[in-house]
mmCIF file of C-alpha atoms and ligand atoms in Angstrom:
data_model
loop_
_atom_site.group_PDB
_atom_site.id
_atom_site.type_symbol
_atom_site.label_atom_id
_atom_site.label_comp_id
_atom_site.label_asym_id
_atom_site.label_seq_id
_atom_site.Cartn_x
_atom_site.Cartn_y
_atom_site.Cartn_z
ATOM 1 C CA MET A 17 10.854 55.919 52.687
ATOM 2 C CA SER A 18 12.111 57.701 55.749
ATOM 3 C CA ASP A 19 12.009 55.688 58.939
ATOM 4 C CA ASN A 20 10.491 58.487 61.016
ATOM 5 C CA THR A 21 7.107 58.315 59.262
ATOM 6 C CA LEU A 22 4.274 58.736 61.760
ATOM 7 C CA ILE A 23 0.905 57.024 61.783
ATOM 8 C CA ALA A 24 -1.658 59.437 60.307
ATOM 9 C CA ASP A 25 -4.672 59.451 57.990
ATOM 10 C CA GLY A 26 -3.901 58.000 54.567
ATOM 11 C CA LYS A 27 -1.138 55.656 55.758
ATOM 12 C CA VAL A 28 -1.193 51.869 55.650
ATOM 13 C CA VAL A 29 0.186 50.436 58.891
ATOM 14 C CA SER A 30 1.453 46.897 59.566
ATOM 15 C CA PHE A 31 1.595 45.696 63.149
ATOM 16 C CA HIS A 32 1.828 42.609 65.295
ATOM 17 C CA TYR A 33 -0.567 42.325 68.202
ATOM 18 C CA THR A 34 -1.691 40.163 71.054
ATOM 19 C CA LEU A 35 -5.235 40.812 72.261
ATOM 20 C CA THR A 36 -6.111 39.865 75.830
ATOM 21 C CA ASP A 37 -9.285 40.113 77.889
ATOM 22 C CA PRO A 38 -9.484 41.572 81.444
ATOM 23 C CA ASP A 39 -8.456 38.160 82.903
ATOM 24 C CA GLY A 40 -5.242 38.280 80.875
ATOM 25 C CA ASP A 41 -6.358 35.425 78.636
ATOM 26 C CA THR A 42 -5.231 35.727 75.019
ATOM 27 C CA ILE A 43 -8.168 36.181 72.644
ATOM 28 C CA ASP A 44 -6.195 36.568 69.426
ATOM 29 C CA SER A 45 -2.643 37.145 68.286
ATOM 30 C CA SER A 46 -0.659 37.656 65.087
ATOM 31 C CA ASP A 47 2.387 35.955 66.655
ATOM 32 C CA GLY A 48 3.987 33.549 64.234
ATOM 33 C CA GLY A 49 1.890 34.848 61.329
ATOM 34 C CA GLU A 50 1.661 37.825 59.029
ATOM 35 C CA PRO A 51 1.276 41.239 60.656
ATOM 36 C CA MET A 52 -2.145 42.862 60.563
ATOM 37 C CA LEU A 53 -2.638 45.741 58.092
ATOM 38 C CA TYR A 54 -5.011 48.653 58.290
ATOM 39 C CA LEU A 55 -5.723 51.883 56.447
ATOM 40 C CA VAL A 56 -5.615 54.732 58.957
ATOM 41 C CA GLY A 57 -8.913 56.631 59.233
ATOM 42 C CA ALA A 58 -10.979 53.967 57.438
ATOM 43 C CA GLN A 59 -12.346 52.221 60.551
ATOM 44 C CA ASN A 60 -10.547 48.969 59.730
ATOM 45 C CA ILE A 61 -9.750 48.504 63.440
ATOM 46 C CA VAL A 62 -11.714 49.368 66.598
ATOM 47 C CA PRO A 63 -11.808 53.133 67.375
ATOM 48 C CA GLY A 64 -9.955 52.948 70.701
ATOM 49 C CA LEU A 65 -6.996 51.138 69.138
ATOM 50 C CA GLU A 66 -6.950 53.387 66.073
ATOM 51 C CA ARG A 67 -6.855 56.498 68.279
ATOM 52 C CA GLN A 68 -3.966 55.230 70.419
ATOM 53 C CA MET A 69 -1.892 54.254 67.368
ATOM 54 C CA LEU A 70 -1.923 57.784 65.906
ATOM 55 C CA GLY A 71 1.466 59.480 65.979
ATOM 56 C CA LYS A 72 3.413 56.265 66.589
ATOM 57 C CA THR A 73 6.242 55.132 64.317
ATOM 58 C CA VAL A 74 7.965 51.942 63.135
ATOM 59 C CA GLY A 75 9.528 50.048 66.036
ATOM 60 C CA ASP A 76 7.193 51.552 68.628
ATOM 61 C CA GLU A 77 5.547 49.166 71.054
ATOM 62 C CA LEU A 78 2.510 50.017 73.125
ATOM 63 C CA VAL A 79 -0.186 48.439 75.233
ATOM 64 C CA ALA A 80 -3.507 49.972 74.220
ATOM 65 C CA LYS A 81 -6.255 49.562 76.810
ATOM 66 C CA VAL A 82 -9.543 49.804 74.962
ATOM 67 C CA PRO A 83 -12.779 49.943 76.986
ATOM 68 C CA PHE A 84 -15.626 48.124 75.240
ATOM 69 C CA ALA A 85 -17.326 51.440 74.397
ATOM 70 C CA GLU A 86 -14.340 52.141 72.103
ATOM 71 C CA GLY A 87 -14.053 48.498 71.110
ATOM 72 C CA TYR A 88 -16.948 46.355 69.914
ATOM 73 C CA GLY A 89 -19.582 48.312 71.848
ATOM 74 C CA PRO A 90 -21.954 47.324 74.624
ATOM 75 C CA ARG A 91 -23.694 43.966 74.655
ATOM 76 C CA ASP A 92 -27.394 44.017 73.784
ATOM 77 C CA PRO A 93 -29.009 41.644 76.310
ATOM 78 C CA ASN A 94 -31.799 40.965 73.806
ATOM 79 C CA GLY A 95 -29.407 40.101 70.962
ATOM 80 C CA ALA A 96 -29.726 36.322 71.263
ATOM 81 C CA GLN A 97 -32.460 34.466 69.428
ATOM 82 C CA ASP A 98 -33.334 30.856 68.576
ATOM 83 C CA VAL A 99 -34.115 30.032 64.968
ATOM 84 C CA PRO A 100 -34.885 26.749 63.224
ATOM 85 C CA ARG A 101 -31.955 24.941 61.566
ATOM 86 C CA GLU A 102 -33.893 25.175 58.281
ATOM 87 C CA SER A 103 -33.186 28.924 58.203
ATOM 88 C CA PHE A 104 -29.619 28.077 57.165
ATOM 89 C CA PRO A 105 -28.366 26.340 54.029
ATOM 90 C CA PRO A 106 -28.438 22.558 54.652
ATOM 91 C CA ASP A 107 -24.940 21.998 53.223
ATOM 92 C CA VAL A 108 -23.236 24.449 55.615
ATOM 93 C CA GLU A 109 -21.844 23.014 58.831
ATOM 94 C CA LEU A 110 -22.655 25.442 61.643
ATOM 95 C CA GLU A 111 -20.045 26.092 64.311
ATOM 96 C CA ALA A 112 -20.082 28.389 67.310
ATOM 97 C CA GLY A 113 -18.405 31.687 66.438
ATOM 98 C CA MET A 114 -19.269 31.594 62.733
ATOM 99 C CA GLN A 115 -20.511 34.878 61.299
ATOM 100 C CA PHE A 116 -23.442 35.222 58.923
ATOM 101 C CA MET A 117 -25.102 38.214 57.301
ATOM 102 C CA GLY A 118 -28.741 38.603 58.235
ATOM 103 C CA GLN A 119 -31.160 40.544 56.042
ATOM 104 C CA THR A 120 -33.721 43.101 57.169
ATOM 105 C CA ASP A 121 -37.140 43.481 55.553
ATOM 106 C CA ASP A 122 -35.943 46.532 53.625
ATOM 107 C CA GLY A 123 -32.943 44.694 52.169
ATOM 108 C CA GLY A 124 -30.248 45.916 54.593
ATOM 109 C CA HIS A 125 -27.636 43.549 55.972
ATOM 110 C CA PHE A 126 -26.369 43.046 59.517
ATOM 111 C CA PRO A 127 -23.939 40.572 61.037
ATOM 112 C CA LEU A 128 -25.043 37.636 63.181
ATOM 113 C CA TRP A 129 -22.972 35.115 65.089
ATOM 114 C CA ILE A 130 -23.742 31.449 65.692
ATOM 115 C CA MET A 131 -23.666 30.632 69.395
ATOM 116 C CA GLY A 132 -24.620 26.972 69.234
ATOM 117 C CA GLU A 133 -26.959 24.366 67.807
ATOM 118 C CA SER A 134 -28.959 21.560 69.376
ATOM 119 C CA ASP A 135 -31.946 19.488 68.321
ATOM 120 C CA GLY A 136 -32.559 21.437 65.138
ATOM 121 C CA VAL A 137 -32.517 24.811 66.883
ATOM 122 C CA VAL A 138 -29.727 27.312 66.229
ATOM 123 C CA THR A 139 -28.979 30.075 68.724
ATOM 124 C CA ILE A 140 -27.795 33.240 67.012
ATOM 125 C CA ASP A 141 -26.666 36.546 68.503
ATOM 126 C CA SER A 142 -26.517 40.001 66.953
ATOM 127 C CA ASN A 143 -23.732 40.941 69.396
ATOM 128 C CA HIS A 144 -20.134 40.734 68.259
ATOM 129 C CA PRO A 145 -18.469 38.034 70.410
ATOM 130 C CA LEU A 146 -16.313 40.787 71.990
ATOM 131 C CA ALA A 147 -19.201 43.209 72.660
ATOM 132 C CA GLY A 148 -19.135 44.312 76.296
ATOM 133 C CA VAL A 149 -15.516 43.146 76.761
ATOM 134 C CA ASP A 150 -12.715 45.547 77.737
ATOM 135 C CA LEU A 151 -9.728 44.830 75.492
ATOM 136 C CA SER A 152 -5.978 45.132 75.860
ATOM 137 C CA PHE A 153 -3.835 45.167 72.717
ATOM 138 C CA ALA A 154 -0.069 44.689 73.011
ATOM 139 C CA VAL A 155 1.096 46.194 69.730
ATOM 140 C CA SER A 156 4.390 46.335 67.848
ATOM 141 C CA ILE A 157 4.467 48.526 64.728
ATOM 142 C CA THR A 158 6.410 46.943 61.875
ATOM 143 C CA ALA A 159 5.782 49.154 58.807
ATOM 144 C CA ILE A 160 4.115 52.369 57.667
ATOM 145 C CA ARG A 161 3.623 53.434 54.039
ATOM 146 C CA ASP A 162 1.429 55.743 51.997
ATOM 147 C CA ALA A 163 -1.854 54.206 50.850
ATOM 148 C CA SER A 164 -2.459 53.944 47.093
ATOM 149 C CA GLU A 165 -5.368 55.814 45.523
ATOM 150 C CA GLU A 166 -7.107 52.480 45.012
ATOM 151 C CA GLU A 167 -6.738 51.565 48.675
ATOM 152 C CA VAL A 168 -8.164 54.914 49.766
ATOM 153 C CA ALA A 169 -11.088 54.476 47.328
ATOM 154 C CA HIS A 170 -11.800 50.987 48.692
ATOM 155 C CA GLY A 171 -11.270 51.915 52.328
ATOM 156 C CA HIS A 172 -8.846 49.060 53.084
ATOM 157 C CA PRO A 173 -5.277 47.957 52.314
ATOM 158 C CA HIS A 174 -4.319 45.539 49.546
ATOM 159 C CA GLY A 175 -1.445 43.114 49.299
ATOM 160 C CA PRO A 176 -0.103 40.592 51.836
ATOM 161 C CA GLY A 177 -2.123 40.829 55.035
ATOM 162 C CA GLY A 178 -4.726 43.036 53.335
ATOM 163 C CA HIS A 179 -7.776 42.235 51.255
ATOM 164 C CA HIS A 180 -7.431 39.731 48.412
ATOM 165 C CA HIS A 181 -10.675 40.355 46.614
ATOM 166 C CA HIS A 182 -9.182 41.532 43.312
HETATM 167 ZN ZN1 LIG B 13 -10.041 46.589 47.690
#
């Protein structure tokens, strides 16, 4: 592999990142762990970050400012809802931040997040926890390679740092 490969559709990119909110508080980081992997063009990462990574190469570092509209979207003020504890499996311990899949009447699925639980009532929210939050990603690109046909077909990378569902 040549070391001047650029980030473009059909590549698998590895990168380290630190994600901070507008107050400068760290939300998430790959520091001390495996780099994050994504398949370019497959919407594995938020659109604003994906766009700003295009054309970069191994060793590049950047700070990508991603407004929420290009991140996890606006926050729906009506997204929160209280539901009885019995709506969830009794053997699952519910914690704030956990994600569940809800089901619509016509069989579709949508993500829900647990906000909290008290007195047998669970508060859920259809908003991603980072909806409405402007994001700043400090990124360091560590590897770029061609995606395999299988990865392109699945729409995500395989191997260390990728999906492990096979
Ligand atoms: Zn797969």
